[in-house]
Short mmCIF file of C-alpha atoms and ligand atoms in Angstrom, two decimals:
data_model
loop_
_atom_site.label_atom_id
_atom_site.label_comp_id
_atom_site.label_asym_id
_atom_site.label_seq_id
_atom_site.Cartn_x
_atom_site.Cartn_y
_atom_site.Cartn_z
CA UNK A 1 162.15 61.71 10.99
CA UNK A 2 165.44 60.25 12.09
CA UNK A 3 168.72 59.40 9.82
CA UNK A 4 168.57 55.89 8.83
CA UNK A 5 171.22 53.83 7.09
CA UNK A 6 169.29 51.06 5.45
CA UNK A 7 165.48 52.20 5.25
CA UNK A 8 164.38 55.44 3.41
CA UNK A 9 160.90 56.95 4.74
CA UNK A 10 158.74 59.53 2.97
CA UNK A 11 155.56 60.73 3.87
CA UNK A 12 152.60 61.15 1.03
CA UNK A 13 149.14 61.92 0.91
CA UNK A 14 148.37 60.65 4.46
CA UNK A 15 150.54 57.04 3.97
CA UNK A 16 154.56 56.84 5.94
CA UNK A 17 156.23 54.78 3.58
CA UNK A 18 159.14 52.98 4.81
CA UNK A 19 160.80 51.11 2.20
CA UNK A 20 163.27 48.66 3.01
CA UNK A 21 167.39 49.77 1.36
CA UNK A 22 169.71 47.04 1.11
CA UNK A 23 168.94 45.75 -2.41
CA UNK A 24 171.94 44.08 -2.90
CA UNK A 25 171.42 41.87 -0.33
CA UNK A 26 168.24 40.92 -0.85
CA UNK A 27 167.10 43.41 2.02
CA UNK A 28 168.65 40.26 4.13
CA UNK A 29 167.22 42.55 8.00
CA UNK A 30 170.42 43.34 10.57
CA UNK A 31 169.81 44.34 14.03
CA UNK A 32 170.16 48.14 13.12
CA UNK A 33 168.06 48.07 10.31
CA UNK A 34 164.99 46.11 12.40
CA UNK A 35 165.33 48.86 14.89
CA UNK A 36 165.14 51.42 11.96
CA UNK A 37 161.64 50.17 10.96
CA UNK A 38 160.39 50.35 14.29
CA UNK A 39 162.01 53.96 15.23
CA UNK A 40 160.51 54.82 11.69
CA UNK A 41 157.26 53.14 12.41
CA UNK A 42 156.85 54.66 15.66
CA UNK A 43 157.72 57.65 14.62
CA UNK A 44 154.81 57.94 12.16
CA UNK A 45 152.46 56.39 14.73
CA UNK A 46 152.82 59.76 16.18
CA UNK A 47 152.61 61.90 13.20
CA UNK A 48 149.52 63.54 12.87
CA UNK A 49 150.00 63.78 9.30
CA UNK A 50 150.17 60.15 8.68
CA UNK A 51 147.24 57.69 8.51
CA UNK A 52 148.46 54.45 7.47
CA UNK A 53 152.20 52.96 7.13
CA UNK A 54 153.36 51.55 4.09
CA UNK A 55 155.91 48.86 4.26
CA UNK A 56 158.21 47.85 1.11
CA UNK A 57 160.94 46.82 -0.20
CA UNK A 58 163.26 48.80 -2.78
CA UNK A 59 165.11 46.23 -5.44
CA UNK A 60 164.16 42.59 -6.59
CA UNK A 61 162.84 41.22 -3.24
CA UNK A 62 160.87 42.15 0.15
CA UNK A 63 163.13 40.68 2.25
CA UNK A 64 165.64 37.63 1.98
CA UNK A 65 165.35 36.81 6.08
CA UNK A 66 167.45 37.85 8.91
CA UNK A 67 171.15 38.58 7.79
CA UNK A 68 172.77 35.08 8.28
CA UNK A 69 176.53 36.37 8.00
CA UNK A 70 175.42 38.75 10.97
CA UNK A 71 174.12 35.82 13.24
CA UNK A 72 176.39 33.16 12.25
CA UNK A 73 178.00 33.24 15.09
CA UNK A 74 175.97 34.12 17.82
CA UNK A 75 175.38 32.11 21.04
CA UNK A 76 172.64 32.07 23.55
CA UNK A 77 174.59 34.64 25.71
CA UNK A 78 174.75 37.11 22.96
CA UNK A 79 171.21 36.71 22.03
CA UNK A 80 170.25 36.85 25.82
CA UNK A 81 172.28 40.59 26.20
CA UNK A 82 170.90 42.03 22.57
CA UNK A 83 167.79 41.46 23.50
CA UNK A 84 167.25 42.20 19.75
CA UNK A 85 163.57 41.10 19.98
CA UNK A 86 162.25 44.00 22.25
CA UNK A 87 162.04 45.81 18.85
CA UNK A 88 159.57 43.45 17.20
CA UNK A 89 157.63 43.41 20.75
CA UNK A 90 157.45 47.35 19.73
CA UNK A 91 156.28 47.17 16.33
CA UNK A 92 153.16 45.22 17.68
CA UNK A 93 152.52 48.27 19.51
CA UNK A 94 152.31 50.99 16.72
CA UNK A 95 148.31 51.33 16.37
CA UNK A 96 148.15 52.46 13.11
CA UNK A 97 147.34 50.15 10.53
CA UNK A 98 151.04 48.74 8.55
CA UNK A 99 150.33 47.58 5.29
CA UNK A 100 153.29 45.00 3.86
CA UNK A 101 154.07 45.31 -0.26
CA UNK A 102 155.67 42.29 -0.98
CA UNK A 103 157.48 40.42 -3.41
CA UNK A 104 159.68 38.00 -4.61
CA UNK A 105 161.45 36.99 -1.40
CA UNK A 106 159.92 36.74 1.52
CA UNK A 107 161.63 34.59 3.53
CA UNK A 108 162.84 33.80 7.45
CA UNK A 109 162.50 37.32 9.23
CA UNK A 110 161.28 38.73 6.08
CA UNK A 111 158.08 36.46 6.38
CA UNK A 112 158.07 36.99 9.86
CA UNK A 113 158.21 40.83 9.14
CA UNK A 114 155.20 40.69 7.02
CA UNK A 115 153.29 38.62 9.43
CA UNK A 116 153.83 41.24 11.66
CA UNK A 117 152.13 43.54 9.20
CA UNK A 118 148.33 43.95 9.31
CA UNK A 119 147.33 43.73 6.05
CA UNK A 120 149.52 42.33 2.69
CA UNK A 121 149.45 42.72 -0.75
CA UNK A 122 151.66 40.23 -2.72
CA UNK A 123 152.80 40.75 -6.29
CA UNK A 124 152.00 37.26 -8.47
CA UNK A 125 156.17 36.42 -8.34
CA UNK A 126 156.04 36.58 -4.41
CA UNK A 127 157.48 33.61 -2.71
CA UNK A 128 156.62 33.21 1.63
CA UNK A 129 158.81 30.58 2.93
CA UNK A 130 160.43 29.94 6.19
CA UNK A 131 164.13 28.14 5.43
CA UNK A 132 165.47 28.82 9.26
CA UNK A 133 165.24 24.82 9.41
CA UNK A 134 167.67 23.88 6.76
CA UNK A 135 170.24 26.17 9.06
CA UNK A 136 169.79 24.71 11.89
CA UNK A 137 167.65 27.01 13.51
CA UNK A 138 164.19 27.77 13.46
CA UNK A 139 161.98 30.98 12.53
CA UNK A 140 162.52 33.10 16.04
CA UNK A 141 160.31 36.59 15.45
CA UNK A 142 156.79 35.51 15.67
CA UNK A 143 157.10 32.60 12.60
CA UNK A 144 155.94 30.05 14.40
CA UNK A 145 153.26 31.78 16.59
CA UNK A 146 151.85 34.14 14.05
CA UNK A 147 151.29 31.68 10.82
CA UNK A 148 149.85 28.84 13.16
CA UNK A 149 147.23 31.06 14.21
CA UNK A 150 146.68 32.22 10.50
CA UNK A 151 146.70 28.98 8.96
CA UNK A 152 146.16 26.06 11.72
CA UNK A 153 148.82 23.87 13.04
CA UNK A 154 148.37 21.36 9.88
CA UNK A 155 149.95 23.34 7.35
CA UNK A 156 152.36 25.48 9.54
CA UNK A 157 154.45 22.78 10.74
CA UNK A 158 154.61 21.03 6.80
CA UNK A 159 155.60 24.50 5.45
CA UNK A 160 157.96 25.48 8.60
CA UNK A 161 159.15 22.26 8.68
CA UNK A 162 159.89 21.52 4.71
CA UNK A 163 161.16 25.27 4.15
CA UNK A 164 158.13 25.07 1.24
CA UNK A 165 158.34 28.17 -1.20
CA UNK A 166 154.57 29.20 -0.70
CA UNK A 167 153.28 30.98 -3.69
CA UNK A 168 150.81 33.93 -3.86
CA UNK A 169 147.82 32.20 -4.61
CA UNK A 170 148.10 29.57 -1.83
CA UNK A 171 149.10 32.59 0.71
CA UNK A 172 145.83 33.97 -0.63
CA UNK A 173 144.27 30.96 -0.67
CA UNK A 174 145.27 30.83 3.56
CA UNK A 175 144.25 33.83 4.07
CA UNK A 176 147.84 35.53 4.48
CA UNK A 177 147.47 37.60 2.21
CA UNK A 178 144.93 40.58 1.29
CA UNK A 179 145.34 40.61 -2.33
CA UNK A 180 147.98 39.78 -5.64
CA UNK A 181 149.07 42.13 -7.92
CA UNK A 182 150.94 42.13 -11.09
CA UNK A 183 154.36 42.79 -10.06
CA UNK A 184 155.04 45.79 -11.72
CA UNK A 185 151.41 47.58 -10.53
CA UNK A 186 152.31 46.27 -6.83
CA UNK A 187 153.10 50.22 -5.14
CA UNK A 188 150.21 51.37 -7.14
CA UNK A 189 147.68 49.11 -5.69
CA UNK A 190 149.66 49.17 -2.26
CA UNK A 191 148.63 53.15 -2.48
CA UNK A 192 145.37 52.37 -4.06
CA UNK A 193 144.28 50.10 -0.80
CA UNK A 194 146.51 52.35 1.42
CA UNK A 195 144.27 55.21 0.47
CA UNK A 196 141.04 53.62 1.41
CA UNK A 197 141.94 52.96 4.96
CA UNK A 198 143.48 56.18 5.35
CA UNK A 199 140.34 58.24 4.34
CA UNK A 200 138.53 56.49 6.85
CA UNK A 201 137.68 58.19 10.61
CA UNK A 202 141.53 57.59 11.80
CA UNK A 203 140.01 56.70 15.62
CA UNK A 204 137.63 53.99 14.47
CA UNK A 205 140.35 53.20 12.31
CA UNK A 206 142.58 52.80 15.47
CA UNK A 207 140.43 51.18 17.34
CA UNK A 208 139.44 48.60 14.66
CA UNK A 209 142.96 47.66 14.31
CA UNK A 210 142.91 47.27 17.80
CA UNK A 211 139.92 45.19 18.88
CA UNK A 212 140.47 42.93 15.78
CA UNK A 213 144.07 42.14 17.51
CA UNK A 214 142.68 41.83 20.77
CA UNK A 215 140.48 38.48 19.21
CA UNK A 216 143.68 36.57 18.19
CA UNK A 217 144.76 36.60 21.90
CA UNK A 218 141.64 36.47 24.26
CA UNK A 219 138.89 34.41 24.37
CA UNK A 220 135.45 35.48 22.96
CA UNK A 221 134.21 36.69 25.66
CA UNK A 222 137.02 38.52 27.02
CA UNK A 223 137.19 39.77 23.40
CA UNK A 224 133.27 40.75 22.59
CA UNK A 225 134.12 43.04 26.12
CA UNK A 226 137.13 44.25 24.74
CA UNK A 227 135.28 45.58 21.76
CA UNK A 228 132.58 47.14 23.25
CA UNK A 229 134.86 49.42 25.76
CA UNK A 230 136.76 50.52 22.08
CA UNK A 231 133.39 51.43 20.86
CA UNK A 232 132.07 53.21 23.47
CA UNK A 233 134.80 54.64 23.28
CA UNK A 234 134.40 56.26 19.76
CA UNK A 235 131.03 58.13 21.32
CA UNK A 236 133.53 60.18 22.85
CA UNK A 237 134.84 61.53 19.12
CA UNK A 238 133.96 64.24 17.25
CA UNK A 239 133.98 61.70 14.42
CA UNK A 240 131.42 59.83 15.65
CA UNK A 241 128.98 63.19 16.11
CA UNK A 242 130.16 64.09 13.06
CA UNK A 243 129.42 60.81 10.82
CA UNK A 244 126.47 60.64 12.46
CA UNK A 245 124.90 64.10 11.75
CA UNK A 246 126.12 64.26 8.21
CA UNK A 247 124.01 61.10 7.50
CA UNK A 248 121.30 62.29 9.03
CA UNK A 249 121.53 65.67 7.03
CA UNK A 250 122.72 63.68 4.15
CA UNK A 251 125.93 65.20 3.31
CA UNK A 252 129.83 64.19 3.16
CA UNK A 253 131.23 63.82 6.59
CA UNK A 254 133.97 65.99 7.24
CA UNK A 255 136.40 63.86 9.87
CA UNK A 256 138.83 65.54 12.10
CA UNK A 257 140.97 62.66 13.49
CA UNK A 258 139.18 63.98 17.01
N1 CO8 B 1 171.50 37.14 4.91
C1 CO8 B 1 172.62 37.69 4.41
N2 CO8 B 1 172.83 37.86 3.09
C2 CO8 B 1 171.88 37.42 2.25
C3 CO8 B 1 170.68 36.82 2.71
C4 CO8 B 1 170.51 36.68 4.12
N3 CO8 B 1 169.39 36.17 4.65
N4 CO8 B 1 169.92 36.48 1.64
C5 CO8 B 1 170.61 36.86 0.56
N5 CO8 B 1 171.79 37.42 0.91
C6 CO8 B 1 172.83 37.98 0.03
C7 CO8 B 1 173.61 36.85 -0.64
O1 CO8 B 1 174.63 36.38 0.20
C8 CO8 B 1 174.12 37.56 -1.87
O2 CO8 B 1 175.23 38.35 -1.52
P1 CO8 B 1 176.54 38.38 -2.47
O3 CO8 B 1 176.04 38.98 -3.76
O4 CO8 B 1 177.48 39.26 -1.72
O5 CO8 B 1 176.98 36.96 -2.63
C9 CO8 B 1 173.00 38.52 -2.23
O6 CO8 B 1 172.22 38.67 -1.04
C10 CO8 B 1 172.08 37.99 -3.32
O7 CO8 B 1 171.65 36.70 -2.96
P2 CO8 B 1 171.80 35.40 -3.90
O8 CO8 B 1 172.95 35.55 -4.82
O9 CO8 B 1 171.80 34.19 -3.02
O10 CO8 B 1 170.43 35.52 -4.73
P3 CO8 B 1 169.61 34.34 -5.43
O11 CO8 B 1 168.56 35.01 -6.23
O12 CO8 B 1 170.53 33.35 -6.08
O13 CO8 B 1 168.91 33.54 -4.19
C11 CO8 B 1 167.68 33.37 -2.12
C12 CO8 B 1 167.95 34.18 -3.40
C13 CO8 B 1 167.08 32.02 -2.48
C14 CO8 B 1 166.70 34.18 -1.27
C15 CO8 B 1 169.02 33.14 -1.36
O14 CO8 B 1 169.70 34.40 -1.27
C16 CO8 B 1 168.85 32.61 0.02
O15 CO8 B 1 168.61 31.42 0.18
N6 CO8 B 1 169.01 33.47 1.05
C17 CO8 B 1 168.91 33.09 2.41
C18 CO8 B 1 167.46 32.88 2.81
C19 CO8 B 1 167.34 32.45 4.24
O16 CO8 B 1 167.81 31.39 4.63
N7 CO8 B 1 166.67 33.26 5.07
C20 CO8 B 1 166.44 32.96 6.45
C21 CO8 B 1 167.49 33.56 7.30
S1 CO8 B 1 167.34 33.06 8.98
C22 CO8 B 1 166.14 34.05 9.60
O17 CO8 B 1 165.56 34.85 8.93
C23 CO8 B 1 165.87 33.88 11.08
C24 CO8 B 1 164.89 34.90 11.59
C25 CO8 B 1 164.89 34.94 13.08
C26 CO8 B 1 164.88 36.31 13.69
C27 CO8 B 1 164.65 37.51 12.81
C28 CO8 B 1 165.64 38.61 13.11
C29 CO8 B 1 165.67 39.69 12.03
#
């Protein structure tokens, strides 16, 4: 695993955890630090060792948003020449699953972080808002693409346009988020759910992850085909062969990964 500056990474009993390392600023995300999670993410997309990614935040807060003093003075030619968004176009590549442990803060790029996620658990005290309007500006990594097609158009715009602080139980209540934790049992749990996704067949696992993507962009029929190429698919695994038999013979499976 690379050298980062403001994530750390471990690896543990089949979950990459990156957690997020700039406490004091609320884990506000610069443009290094974004391409840090994705290098790291990446990285254990191809590590045989890892099943599922683990995304947190060390300190108080998931993430206080992109980090304003670092943008403030930006214009549309800079932007243009960073191109600082090819690196969130990357994280929707990683096919592993990325579970999101948030809390507290999760606001402007933070948010959009998490949406980018595929699952979430929220500890009770977490707060999802967008506040890019009140700067003049407007949620630019997925915000306003990615919650409309969570929560319908209705409530996105109020929220996205009022900078609402949404709390856990209406984020569950949309469908956000997976689950809400007490705060202080919020890695536990993280692990806990972590754990029974990475136990799982990883290829059905991968291709899960996949197909269920696929059905926020296409249409249902281009979808239901999409699906049934990713499981025919799996009949090429030793997995499947595998899950199969041992039910027959009525015994544990004993999954490869193959
Ligand atoms: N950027 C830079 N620094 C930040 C940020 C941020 N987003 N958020 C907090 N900080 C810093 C503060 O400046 C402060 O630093 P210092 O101690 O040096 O003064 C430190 O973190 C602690 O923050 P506060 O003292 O403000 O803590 P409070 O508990 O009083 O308040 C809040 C917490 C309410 C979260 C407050 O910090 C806040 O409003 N932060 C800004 C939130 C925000 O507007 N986020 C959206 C940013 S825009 C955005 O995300 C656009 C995304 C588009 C592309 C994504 C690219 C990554």
């Amino acid at each position: 695993m690379g050298l980062f500056q403001y994530i750390e990474t471990s690896v543990e009993n089949e979950i990459g955890f990156i957690t997020l390392n700039r406490p004091k600023q609320l884990n506000a995300l610069n443009r290094t630090m974004v391409g840090e999670i994705v290098s790291a993410a990446e990285e254990f997309d191809r590590d045989t060792q890892v099943k599922v990614i683990l995304l947190s935040g060390h300190g108080k807060a998931f993430s206080a948003g992109a980090d304003i003093d670092e943008m403030a003075n930006d214009n549309p030619i800079t932007l243009e020449l960073l191109n600082q968004f090819a690196d969130w176009d990357r994280l929707s590549l990683v096919k592993k699953p990325i579970i999101g442990a948030v809390k507290s803060f999760v606001f402007g790029g933070g948010f959009e972080l998490a949406l980018s996620c595929d699952l979430l658990i929220a500890a009770g005290d977490t707060l999802f808002s967008f506040p890019e309007v009140t700067l003049g500006v407007m949620p630019g990594a997925g915000g306003t693409q990615r919650l409309t097609k969570l929560v319908g158009k209705t409530k996105a715009l109020e929220w996205i346009l009022t900078a609402e602080r949404i709390n856990a139980e209406t984020a569950l209540k949309y469908g956000i988020i997976n689950k809400i934790v007490a705060p202080e049992l919020l890695m536990e749990e993280a692990i806990a759910f972590a754990r029974k996704i990475a136990v799982q067949p990883s290829l059905a696992v991968r291709m899960i992850k996949d197909s269920v993507n696929k059905a926020v962009d296409y249409s249902l029929y281009e979808g239901m085909q999409y699906e049934r190429k990713n499981f025919y698919l799996l009949f090429a695994s030793e997995d499947q062969r595998e899950g199969m038999e041992a039910f027959v013979e009525k015994r544990k499976p004993n999954f490869t990964g193959r």
